[in-house]
mmCIF file of C-alpha atoms and ligand atoms in Angstrom:
data_model
loop_
_atom_site.group_PDB
_atom_site.id
_atom_site.type_symbol
_atom_site.label_atom_id
_atom_site.label_comp_id
_atom_site.label_asym_id
_atom_site.label_seq_id
_atom_site.Cartn_x
_atom_site.Cartn_y
_atom_site.Cartn_z
ATOM 1 C CA UNK A 1 180.976 -71.605 92.995
ATOM 2 C CA UNK A 2 181.242 -73.858 96.231
ATOM 3 C CA UNK A 3 183.426 -72.313 99.017
ATOM 4 C CA UNK A 4 184.559 -74.044 101.753
ATOM 5 C CA UNK A 5 186.508 -71.874 103.908
ATOM 6 C CA UNK A 6 189.464 -73.365 106.499
ATOM 7 C CA UNK A 7 188.574 -73.191 110.308
ATOM 8 C CA UNK A 8 192.409 -72.710 110.851
ATOM 9 C CA UNK A 9 193.994 -70.221 109.099
ATOM 10 C CA UNK A 10 198.060 -70.446 108.616
ATOM 11 C CA UNK A 11 198.658 -66.789 107.918
ATOM 12 C CA UNK A 12 199.697 -65.766 111.367
ATOM 13 C CA UNK A 13 202.111 -68.753 111.427
ATOM 14 C CA UNK A 14 203.887 -67.480 107.994
ATOM 15 C CA UNK A 15 206.950 -65.634 108.277
ATOM 16 C CA UNK A 16 206.736 -63.418 105.147
ATOM 17 C CA UNK A 17 210.048 -61.931 106.011
ATOM 18 C CA UNK A 18 211.802 -65.147 105.293
ATOM 19 C CA UNK A 19 209.902 -66.640 102.538
ATOM 20 C CA UNK A 20 211.857 -69.721 100.449
ATOM 21 C CA UNK A 21 210.406 -70.210 97.138
ATOM 22 C CA UNK A 22 207.585 -72.578 96.758
ATOM 23 C CA UNK A 23 207.525 -73.638 100.455
ATOM 24 C CA UNK A 24 204.590 -72.101 101.824
ATOM 25 C CA UNK A 25 200.955 -72.261 100.943
ATOM 26 C CA UNK A 26 198.035 -70.033 101.169
ATOM 27 C CA UNK A 27 194.940 -71.463 103.151
ATOM 28 C CA UNK A 28 192.852 -72.500 99.933
ATOM 29 C CA UNK A 29 193.125 -74.102 96.564
ATOM 30 C CA UNK A 30 190.797 -74.236 93.532
ATOM 31 C CA UNK A 31 189.766 -77.661 92.217
ATOM 32 C CA UNK A 32 188.011 -78.896 89.352
ATOM 33 C CA UNK A 33 187.326 -82.459 87.651
ATOM 34 C CA UNK A 34 187.191 -83.513 84.073
ATOM 35 C CA UNK A 35 185.101 -86.166 83.198
ATOM 36 C CA UNK A 36 182.714 -87.306 80.452
ATOM 37 C CA UNK A 37 183.907 -84.482 78.321
ATOM 38 C CA UNK A 38 183.178 -81.743 80.549
ATOM 39 C CA UNK A 39 184.750 -79.772 83.823
ATOM 40 C CA UNK A 40 182.483 -80.504 86.748
ATOM 41 C CA UNK A 41 182.851 -79.577 90.593
ATOM 42 C CA UNK A 42 184.579 -76.219 90.476
ATOM 43 C CA UNK A 43 185.440 -75.544 94.209
ATOM 44 C CA UNK A 44 187.516 -73.928 96.638
ATOM 45 C CA UNK A 45 188.588 -75.828 99.485
ATOM 46 C CA UNK A 46 191.277 -75.500 102.262
ATOM 47 C CA UNK A 47 194.719 -76.098 101.004
ATOM 48 C CA UNK A 48 195.611 -79.836 101.791
ATOM 49 C CA UNK A 49 196.338 -83.219 100.866
ATOM 50 C CA UNK A 50 194.486 -84.968 98.125
ATOM 51 C CA UNK A 51 194.057 -88.447 98.097
ATOM 52 C CA UNK A 52 194.495 -90.513 94.834
ATOM 53 C CA UNK A 53 194.775 -94.091 94.214
ATOM 54 C CA UNK A 54 198.310 -95.919 93.235
ATOM 55 C CA UNK A 55 197.209 -96.678 89.520
ATOM 56 C CA UNK A 56 196.324 -93.080 89.114
ATOM 57 C CA UNK A 57 197.374 -92.328 85.446
ATOM 58 C CA UNK A 58 199.703 -89.301 86.117
ATOM 59 C CA UNK A 59 202.132 -91.387 88.221
ATOM 60 C CA UNK A 60 202.342 -94.021 85.344
ATOM 61 C CA UNK A 61 202.363 -91.558 82.052
ATOM 62 C CA UNK A 62 203.174 -88.407 83.101
ATOM 63 C CA UNK A 63 200.509 -86.158 81.801
ATOM 64 C CA UNK A 64 201.044 -83.232 83.978
ATOM 65 C CA UNK A 65 201.223 -79.631 82.744
ATOM 66 C CA UNK A 66 201.349 -76.407 84.871
ATOM 67 C CA UNK A 67 201.429 -72.629 84.908
ATOM 68 C CA UNK A 68 203.604 -70.026 86.685
ATOM 69 C CA UNK A 69 202.213 -66.535 87.338
ATOM 70 C CA UNK A 70 202.099 -63.801 90.014
ATOM 71 C CA UNK A 71 199.467 -61.578 91.594
ATOM 72 C CA UNK A 72 200.548 -58.257 92.992
ATOM 73 C CA UNK A 73 199.369 -55.534 95.532
ATOM 74 C CA UNK A 74 199.707 -52.040 94.333
ATOM 75 C CA UNK A 75 199.921 -48.980 96.846
ATOM 76 C CA UNK A 76 196.507 -48.979 97.587
ATOM 77 C CA UNK A 77 196.143 -52.607 98.137
ATOM 78 C CA UNK A 78 194.297 -53.432 95.018
ATOM 79 C CA UNK A 79 195.391 -56.984 93.747
ATOM 80 C CA UNK A 80 196.968 -56.969 90.220
ATOM 81 C CA UNK A 81 197.254 -59.419 88.004
ATOM 82 C CA UNK A 82 199.666 -59.547 85.129
ATOM 83 C CA UNK A 83 198.684 -60.911 81.701
ATOM 84 C CA UNK A 84 196.757 -63.925 83.043
ATOM 85 C CA UNK A 85 194.947 -65.020 79.787
ATOM 86 C CA UNK A 86 198.063 -65.369 78.191
ATOM 87 C CA UNK A 87 199.117 -68.075 81.036
ATOM 88 C CA UNK A 88 195.764 -69.615 80.076
ATOM 89 C CA UNK A 89 196.346 -69.621 76.631
ATOM 90 C CA UNK A 90 199.816 -71.260 77.386
ATOM 91 C CA UNK A 91 198.064 -73.647 79.144
ATOM 92 C CA UNK A 92 195.792 -74.971 76.896
ATOM 93 C CA UNK A 93 198.982 -74.853 74.265
ATOM 94 C CA UNK A 94 200.387 -77.475 76.857
ATOM 95 C CA UNK A 95 197.327 -79.026 77.098
ATOM 96 C CA UNK A 96 197.099 -80.040 73.193
ATOM 97 C CA UNK A 97 200.299 -81.147 73.010
ATOM 98 C CA UNK A 98 200.064 -83.832 76.068
ATOM 99 C CA UNK A 99 196.669 -84.973 74.865
ATOM 100 C CA UNK A 100 194.721 -83.056 77.564
ATOM 101 C CA UNK A 101 191.489 -81.451 77.652
ATOM 102 C CA UNK A 102 191.501 -77.288 77.212
ATOM 103 C CA UNK A 103 190.165 -74.971 79.975
ATOM 104 C CA UNK A 104 187.932 -72.366 79.154
ATOM 105 C CA UNK A 105 188.422 -68.541 80.051
ATOM 106 C CA UNK A 106 185.375 -68.298 82.299
ATOM 107 C CA UNK A 107 186.356 -71.429 84.289
ATOM 108 C CA UNK A 108 190.073 -70.457 84.820
ATOM 109 C CA UNK A 109 189.397 -66.680 85.491
ATOM 110 C CA UNK A 110 186.625 -67.517 88.066
ATOM 111 C CA UNK A 111 188.876 -69.952 89.885
ATOM 112 C CA UNK A 112 191.814 -67.736 89.769
ATOM 113 C CA UNK A 113 189.815 -64.451 90.919
ATOM 114 C CA UNK A 114 187.923 -66.365 93.397
ATOM 115 C CA UNK A 115 190.872 -67.848 94.907
ATOM 116 C CA UNK A 116 192.448 -64.981 95.216
ATOM 117 C CA UNK A 117 189.689 -63.010 96.705
ATOM 118 C CA UNK A 118 189.312 -65.820 99.362
ATOM 119 C CA UNK A 119 193.193 -65.672 100.361
ATOM 120 C CA UNK A 120 193.675 -62.107 99.492
ATOM 121 C CA UNK A 121 195.392 -61.629 102.744
ATOM 122 C CA UNK A 122 198.381 -63.856 101.520
ATOM 123 C CA UNK A 123 199.114 -61.338 98.735
ATOM 124 C CA UNK A 124 201.834 -59.440 100.456
ATOM 125 C CA UNK A 125 201.663 -55.426 100.174
ATOM 126 C CA UNK A 126 205.285 -54.665 99.163
ATOM 127 C CA UNK A 127 207.373 -54.217 96.174
ATOM 128 C CA UNK A 128 209.516 -56.756 96.878
ATOM 129 C CA UNK A 129 207.113 -59.691 97.460
ATOM 130 C CA UNK A 130 204.050 -61.091 95.027
ATOM 131 C CA UNK A 131 201.764 -64.302 95.389
ATOM 132 C CA UNK A 132 203.013 -66.797 93.017
ATOM 133 C CA UNK A 133 200.312 -68.627 91.406
ATOM 134 C CA UNK A 134 200.604 -72.258 90.437
ATOM 135 C CA UNK A 135 197.840 -73.454 88.296
ATOM 136 C CA UNK A 136 197.949 -77.149 87.061
ATOM 137 C CA UNK A 137 196.463 -80.164 85.510
ATOM 138 C CA UNK A 138 196.936 -83.869 86.250
ATOM 139 C CA UNK A 139 195.787 -86.955 84.498
ATOM 140 C CA UNK A 140 193.521 -88.851 87.031
ATOM 141 C CA UNK A 141 191.835 -92.132 85.558
ATOM 142 C CA UNK A 142 192.613 -95.140 87.710
ATOM 143 C CA UNK A 143 194.052 -97.479 85.152
ATOM 144 C CA UNK A 144 197.554 -98.223 84.043
ATOM 145 C CA UNK A 145 196.762 -98.661 80.381
ATOM 146 C CA UNK A 146 199.278 -96.311 77.773
ATOM 147 C CA UNK A 147 196.359 -94.373 76.401
ATOM 148 C CA UNK A 148 195.347 -91.094 77.320
ATOM 149 C CA UNK A 149 193.552 -90.590 80.542
ATOM 150 C CA UNK A 150 189.499 -90.130 80.424
ATOM 151 C CA UNK A 151 189.720 -87.795 83.471
ATOM 152 C CA UNK A 152 191.719 -84.924 84.711
ATOM 153 C CA UNK A 153 191.935 -82.697 87.486
ATOM 154 C CA UNK A 154 192.591 -79.006 87.625
ATOM 155 C CA UNK A 155 193.897 -76.946 90.569
ATOM 156 C CA UNK A 156 195.382 -73.623 91.548
ATOM 157 C CA UNK A 157 197.273 -73.484 94.278
ATOM 158 C CA UNK A 158 199.463 -70.427 95.440
ATOM 159 C CA UNK A 159 202.522 -69.446 97.556
ATOM 160 C CA UNK A 160 203.687 -66.242 98.639
ATOM 161 C CA UNK A 161 207.204 -65.294 97.421
ATOM 162 C CA UNK A 162 209.807 -62.440 97.752
ATOM 163 C CA UNK A 163 212.685 -61.603 95.221
ATOM 164 C CA UNK A 164 215.988 -62.140 96.815
ATOM 165 C CA UNK A 165 219.336 -62.196 95.814
ATOM 166 C CA UNK A 166 220.851 -65.641 94.825
ATOM 167 C CA UNK A 167 224.298 -64.929 94.493
ATOM 168 C CA UNK A 168 226.524 -65.005 91.250
ATOM 169 C CA UNK A 169 224.908 -66.956 88.278
ATOM 170 C CA UNK A 170 227.366 -69.072 86.552
ATOM 171 C CA UNK A 171 226.188 -70.917 83.583
ATOM 172 C CA UNK A 172 227.665 -74.086 81.706
ATOM 173 C CA UNK A 173 226.944 -74.345 77.966
ATOM 174 C CA UNK A 174 225.385 -77.852 77.934
ATOM 175 C CA UNK A 175 226.756 -80.052 74.937
ATOM 176 C CA UNK A 176 225.570 -83.591 75.930
ATOM 177 C CA UNK A 177 221.935 -83.610 77.267
ATOM 178 C CA UNK A 178 219.065 -81.889 75.809
ATOM 179 C CA UNK A 179 215.851 -80.016 77.572
ATOM 180 C CA UNK A 180 213.960 -80.637 74.509
ATOM 181 C CA UNK A 181 213.824 -81.720 70.716
ATOM 182 C CA UNK A 182 212.653 -80.481 67.646
ATOM 183 C CA UNK A 183 209.123 -82.308 67.395
ATOM 184 C CA UNK A 184 209.340 -82.510 71.124
ATOM 185 C CA UNK A 185 207.429 -81.019 74.223
ATOM 186 C CA UNK A 186 209.560 -78.045 74.866
ATOM 187 C CA UNK A 187 207.224 -75.138 74.153
ATOM 188 C CA UNK A 188 204.897 -76.733 76.606
ATOM 189 C CA UNK A 189 204.947 -76.466 80.147
ATOM 190 C CA UNK A 190 204.991 -80.008 80.785
ATOM 191 C CA UNK A 191 206.460 -81.486 84.518
ATOM 192 C CA UNK A 192 208.286 -84.445 82.098
ATOM 193 C CA UNK A 193 210.531 -81.498 80.573
ATOM 194 C CA UNK A 194 211.517 -80.385 84.144
ATOM 195 C CA UNK A 195 212.162 -83.904 85.133
ATOM 196 C CA UNK A 196 214.549 -84.458 82.280
ATOM 197 C CA UNK A 197 216.309 -81.343 83.113
ATOM 198 C CA UNK A 198 217.302 -82.238 86.846
ATOM 199 C CA UNK A 199 220.186 -84.797 86.213
ATOM 200 C CA UNK A 200 222.100 -82.636 83.887
ATOM 201 C CA UNK A 201 221.205 -79.697 85.985
ATOM 202 C CA UNK A 202 222.801 -81.406 88.831
ATOM 203 C CA UNK A 203 225.657 -82.774 87.137
ATOM 204 C CA UNK A 204 226.663 -79.117 86.367
ATOM 205 C CA UNK A 205 225.925 -78.058 89.856
ATOM 206 C CA UNK A 206 228.268 -80.807 91.029
ATOM 207 C CA UNK A 207 230.755 -79.004 88.867
ATOM 208 C CA UNK A 208 230.064 -75.428 90.718
ATOM 209 C CA UNK A 209 227.675 -74.304 88.141
ATOM 210 C CA UNK A 210 224.291 -72.590 89.056
ATOM 211 C CA UNK A 211 222.496 -73.787 85.955
ATOM 212 C CA UNK A 212 222.915 -74.895 82.273
ATOM 213 C CA UNK A 213 222.281 -73.117 79.202
ATOM 214 C CA UNK A 214 220.421 -75.277 77.017
ATOM 215 C CA UNK A 215 221.431 -75.788 73.134
ATOM 216 C CA UNK A 216 219.929 -77.425 70.265
ATOM 217 C CA UNK A 217 219.600 -81.221 70.601
ATOM 218 C CA UNK A 218 221.085 -81.962 67.112
ATOM 219 C CA UNK A 219 224.087 -80.471 67.063
ATOM 220 C CA UNK A 220 224.560 -78.252 70.594
ATOM 221 C CA UNK A 221 225.318 -75.416 68.439
ATOM 222 C CA UNK A 222 222.811 -73.208 69.105
ATOM 223 C CA UNK A 223 221.582 -71.182 72.243
ATOM 224 C CA UNK A 224 217.997 -71.886 73.371
ATOM 225 C CA UNK A 225 217.474 -71.464 77.153
ATOM 226 C CA UNK A 226 219.011 -70.769 80.692
ATOM 227 C CA UNK A 227 217.770 -73.370 83.211
ATOM 228 C CA UNK A 228 214.096 -72.610 83.307
ATOM 229 C CA UNK A 229 214.372 -69.056 81.765
ATOM 230 C CA UNK A 230 214.590 -67.524 78.489
ATOM 231 C CA UNK A 231 217.966 -65.972 77.727
ATOM 232 C CA UNK A 232 218.650 -62.722 76.468
ATOM 233 C CA UNK A 233 222.088 -61.056 75.148
ATOM 234 C CA UNK A 234 223.037 -57.215 74.483
ATOM 235 C CA UNK A 235 225.736 -57.677 71.905
ATOM 236 C CA UNK A 236 226.658 -53.792 71.263
ATOM 237 C CA UNK A 237 223.685 -51.954 71.660
ATOM 238 C CA UNK A 238 221.083 -54.823 70.090
ATOM 239 C CA UNK A 239 219.097 -56.873 72.696
ATOM 240 C CA UNK A 240 219.118 -60.300 70.939
ATOM 241 C CA UNK A 241 217.108 -63.515 72.136
ATOM 242 C CA UNK A 242 216.394 -66.840 70.728
ATOM 243 C CA UNK A 243 213.439 -66.835 68.116
ATOM 244 C CA UNK A 244 210.875 -69.379 69.605
ATOM 245 C CA UNK A 245 210.540 -72.822 68.022
ATOM 246 C CA UNK A 246 208.945 -75.911 69.373
ATOM 247 C CA UNK A 247 212.044 -76.599 71.530
ATOM 248 C CA UNK A 248 211.723 -73.124 73.462
ATOM 249 C CA UNK A 249 209.023 -72.233 75.827
ATOM 250 C CA UNK A 250 207.459 -68.921 75.107
ATOM 251 C CA UNK A 251 207.743 -66.976 77.994
ATOM 252 C CA UNK A 252 205.529 -64.187 79.026
ATOM 253 C CA UNK A 253 208.338 -62.597 80.697
ATOM 254 C CA UNK A 254 210.177 -62.847 77.617
ATOM 255 C CA UNK A 255 207.542 -61.173 75.525
ATOM 256 C CA UNK A 256 206.857 -58.462 77.776
ATOM 257 C CA UNK A 257 210.717 -57.457 77.979
ATOM 258 C CA UNK A 258 210.909 -57.447 74.389
ATOM 259 C CA UNK A 259 207.887 -55.239 74.170
ATOM 260 C CA UNK A 260 209.454 -52.592 76.738
ATOM 261 C CA UNK A 261 212.694 -52.758 74.968
ATOM 262 C CA UNK A 262 211.139 -51.984 71.653
ATOM 263 C CA UNK A 263 209.065 -49.334 73.191
ATOM 264 C CA UNK A 264 212.012 -47.858 74.866
ATOM 265 C CA UNK A 265 213.525 -47.351 71.460
ATOM 266 C CA UNK A 266 216.317 -50.518 71.939
ATOM 267 C CA UNK A 267 217.140 -52.522 68.757
ATOM 268 C CA UNK A 268 215.732 -56.088 69.428
ATOM 269 C CA UNK A 269 216.564 -59.186 67.538
ATOM 270 C CA UNK A 270 214.709 -62.425 67.849
ATOM 271 C CA UNK A 271 216.716 -65.027 65.801
ATOM 272 C CA UNK A 272 218.964 -68.001 66.099
ATOM 273 C CA UNK A 273 222.055 -67.324 68.229
ATOM 274 C CA UNK A 274 224.863 -69.742 67.809
ATOM 275 C CA UNK A 275 227.495 -70.275 70.898
ATOM 276 C CA UNK A 276 230.298 -69.542 68.290
ATOM 277 C CA UNK A 277 228.555 -65.900 67.928
ATOM 278 C CA UNK A 278 228.544 -65.595 71.881
ATOM 279 C CA UNK A 279 232.435 -66.715 72.039
ATOM 280 C CA UNK A 280 233.016 -64.147 69.376
ATOM 281 C CA UNK A 281 231.128 -61.291 70.679
ATOM 282 C CA UNK A 282 232.685 -61.727 74.170
ATOM 283 C CA UNK A 283 236.580 -61.892 72.314
ATOM 284 C CA UNK A 284 235.716 -58.770 70.619
ATOM 285 C CA UNK A 285 234.049 -57.162 73.698
ATOM 286 C CA UNK A 286 230.695 -56.721 72.081
ATOM 287 C CA UNK A 287 228.997 -58.955 74.760
ATOM 288 C CA UNK A 288 227.717 -56.494 77.083
ATOM 289 C CA UNK A 289 224.891 -58.170 78.881
ATOM 290 C CA UNK A 290 223.267 -61.584 79.635
ATOM 291 C CA UNK A 291 220.405 -62.288 81.517
ATOM 292 C CA UNK A 292 217.885 -64.742 82.094
ATOM 293 C CA UNK A 293 213.843 -63.774 82.302
ATOM 294 C CA UNK A 294 211.157 -65.814 83.744
ATOM 295 C CA UNK A 295 208.414 -65.203 86.308
ATOM 296 C CA UNK A 296 209.891 -66.587 89.245
ATOM 297 C CA UNK A 297 213.008 -63.946 89.465
ATOM 298 C CA UNK A 298 211.506 -61.869 86.593
ATOM 299 C CA UNK A 299 215.303 -61.027 85.092
ATOM 300 C CA UNK A 300 218.561 -62.223 86.474
ATOM 301 C CA UNK A 301 221.673 -60.922 85.524
ATOM 302 C CA UNK A 302 224.260 -63.678 84.457
ATOM 303 C CA UNK A 303 227.834 -63.455 85.645
ATOM 304 C CA UNK A 304 229.894 -66.024 83.936
ATOM 305 C CA UNK A 305 229.301 -68.520 81.159
ATOM 306 C CA UNK A 306 231.455 -71.470 80.450
ATOM 307 C CA UNK A 307 231.925 -72.717 77.202
ATOM 308 C CA UNK A 308 234.381 -75.932 77.366
ATOM 309 C CA UNK A 309 237.303 -74.419 78.802
ATOM 310 C CA UNK A 310 236.524 -70.937 77.989
ATOM 311 C CA UNK A 311 235.179 -68.676 81.123
ATOM 312 C CA UNK A 312 233.098 -65.678 79.414
ATOM 313 C CA UNK A 313 232.449 -63.223 82.588
ATOM 314 C CA UNK A 314 230.174 -60.624 82.046
ATOM 315 C CA UNK A 315 230.410 -56.944 83.617
ATOM 316 C CA UNK A 316 228.211 -56.423 86.868
ATOM 317 C CA UNK A 317 225.015 -54.585 85.726
ATOM 318 C CA UNK A 318 225.285 -50.934 85.962
ATOM 319 C CA UNK A 319 222.101 -48.919 87.017
ATOM 320 C CA UNK A 320 221.712 -47.892 83.044
ATOM 321 C CA UNK A 321 222.491 -51.415 81.842
ATOM 322 C CA UNK A 322 219.512 -52.777 79.816
ATOM 323 C CA UNK A 323 219.004 -55.308 82.445
ATOM 324 C CA UNK A 324 218.211 -52.710 85.182
ATOM 325 C CA UNK A 325 216.187 -50.582 83.009
ATOM 326 C CA UNK A 326 213.866 -53.488 81.761
ATOM 327 C CA UNK A 327 213.607 -55.045 85.023
ATOM 328 C CA UNK A 328 212.817 -52.110 86.786
ATOM 329 C CA UNK A 329 209.990 -50.756 84.086
ATOM 330 C CA UNK A 330 208.827 -54.427 84.025
ATOM 331 C CA UNK A 331 208.275 -54.434 87.900
ATOM 332 C CA UNK A 332 206.956 -51.048 87.771
ATOM 333 C CA UNK A 333 204.178 -52.087 85.389
ATOM 334 C CA UNK A 334 203.295 -55.341 87.508
ATOM 335 C CA UNK A 335 202.802 -53.408 90.860
ATOM 336 C CA UNK A 336 201.082 -50.652 89.047
ATOM 337 C CA UNK A 337 203.578 -47.839 89.860
ATOM 338 C CA UNK A 338 203.760 -46.990 86.349
ATOM 339 C CA UNK A 339 201.232 -46.254 83.543
ATOM 340 C CA UNK A 340 200.436 -49.403 81.710
ATOM 341 C CA UNK A 341 200.521 -48.627 78.257
ATOM 342 C CA UNK A 342 200.301 -52.223 77.128
ATOM 343 C CA UNK A 343 197.227 -53.123 78.827
ATOM 344 C CA UNK A 344 198.690 -56.039 80.556
ATOM 345 C CA UNK A 345 197.531 -55.879 84.143
ATOM 346 C CA UNK A 346 194.109 -56.905 85.041
ATOM 347 C CA UNK A 347 192.886 -55.399 88.299
ATOM 348 C CA UNK A 348 190.732 -57.631 90.692
HETATM 349 C C1 LIG B 401 208.198 -71.316 82.734
HETATM 350 C C2 LIG B 401 209.383 -71.245 81.876
HETATM 351 C C3 LIG B 401 210.106 -69.972 81.326
HETATM 352 C C4 LIG B 401 209.290 -68.488 81.874
HETATM 353 O O1 LIG B 401 208.212 -68.373 81.169
HETATM 354 P P1 LIG B 401 207.375 -67.060 81.933
HETATM 355 O O2 LIG B 401 206.060 -67.234 81.362
HETATM 356 O O3 LIG B 401 208.263 -65.821 81.534
HETATM 357 O O4 LIG B 401 207.630 -67.371 83.306
HETATM 358 C C5 LIG B 401 211.157 -70.295 80.345
HETATM 359 N N1 LIG B 401 211.247 -71.334 79.995
HETATM 360 C C6 LIG B 401 210.685 -72.440 80.635
HETATM 361 C C7 LIG B 401 211.354 -73.684 80.481
HETATM 362 C C8 LIG B 401 209.939 -72.271 81.335
HETATM 363 O O5 LIG B 401 209.357 -73.481 81.559
#
């Protein structure tokens, strides 16, 4: 693979003690072009602007998909990846839904590992920090015809990140807008899903909430996700989460948390969860915990859920709560502190 190194590293000018999510980027990026039915020009180049024409397809028709994953360093300074092939699988699922080309394992893994080797100093050696990895694909043909693009660009950029306390999480159960619909693109990590979610989220934030809880588009009766994370509840001693469908994004964190819970002997249910059930569980004191799960923040406890004029306060998570236990266990595997009986981590 062709590697062109930067002549000026930003490393010394990056404040690793004050990282704000997604704002600083490592020195290099991976890029590849799809043309004439094949991927070409795989290379690593200095991170920086790319030049595109105003007629570039993605600006007009939104064929854009992405992934979110992390690289960690263990105590010995070895680089660990967490389930990268699951991200690739999902990227290809997204690609198919958006009528974009898929990427084979060799291209994805060689681009990813070479980039991490070149920028290994950007992966913080700390239990609280990691390198967020953003692979993405855009349509880059230069024509404004409403047909799928004939050429594409795949890139990987990375950003050092820290886990930080974001304050209380107060969610509103959304009953007007929908993030995704049956038969739509909700299961794909499509940029357009996010674009459609910004306005409803902003309206909720204007009313003092941090995020919305998305419900099904048809009747707003069943719970789907919490903002950009999957959602889980502890009702009595059972961990319940919405069953995957084409309007829910199948999170790798969700899948991992469920597997760890089962292994710990916790009863797990993947099924439809109605808003009514949550309200009732709150009223009869069986709703013990609620949290969001996703790569960016791992596991985030929910403090309050508002449904119409009912405020459901959820108790602070104690050290032996499911949330704390599952988060600690997952992070231990990701940082290589505990034996990975699931075979999820990949050492570079
Ligand atoms: C990415 C994403 C998630 C979380 O997926 P992870 O693989 O756990 O990071 C959940 N919901 C939506 C809508 C997402 O885009």
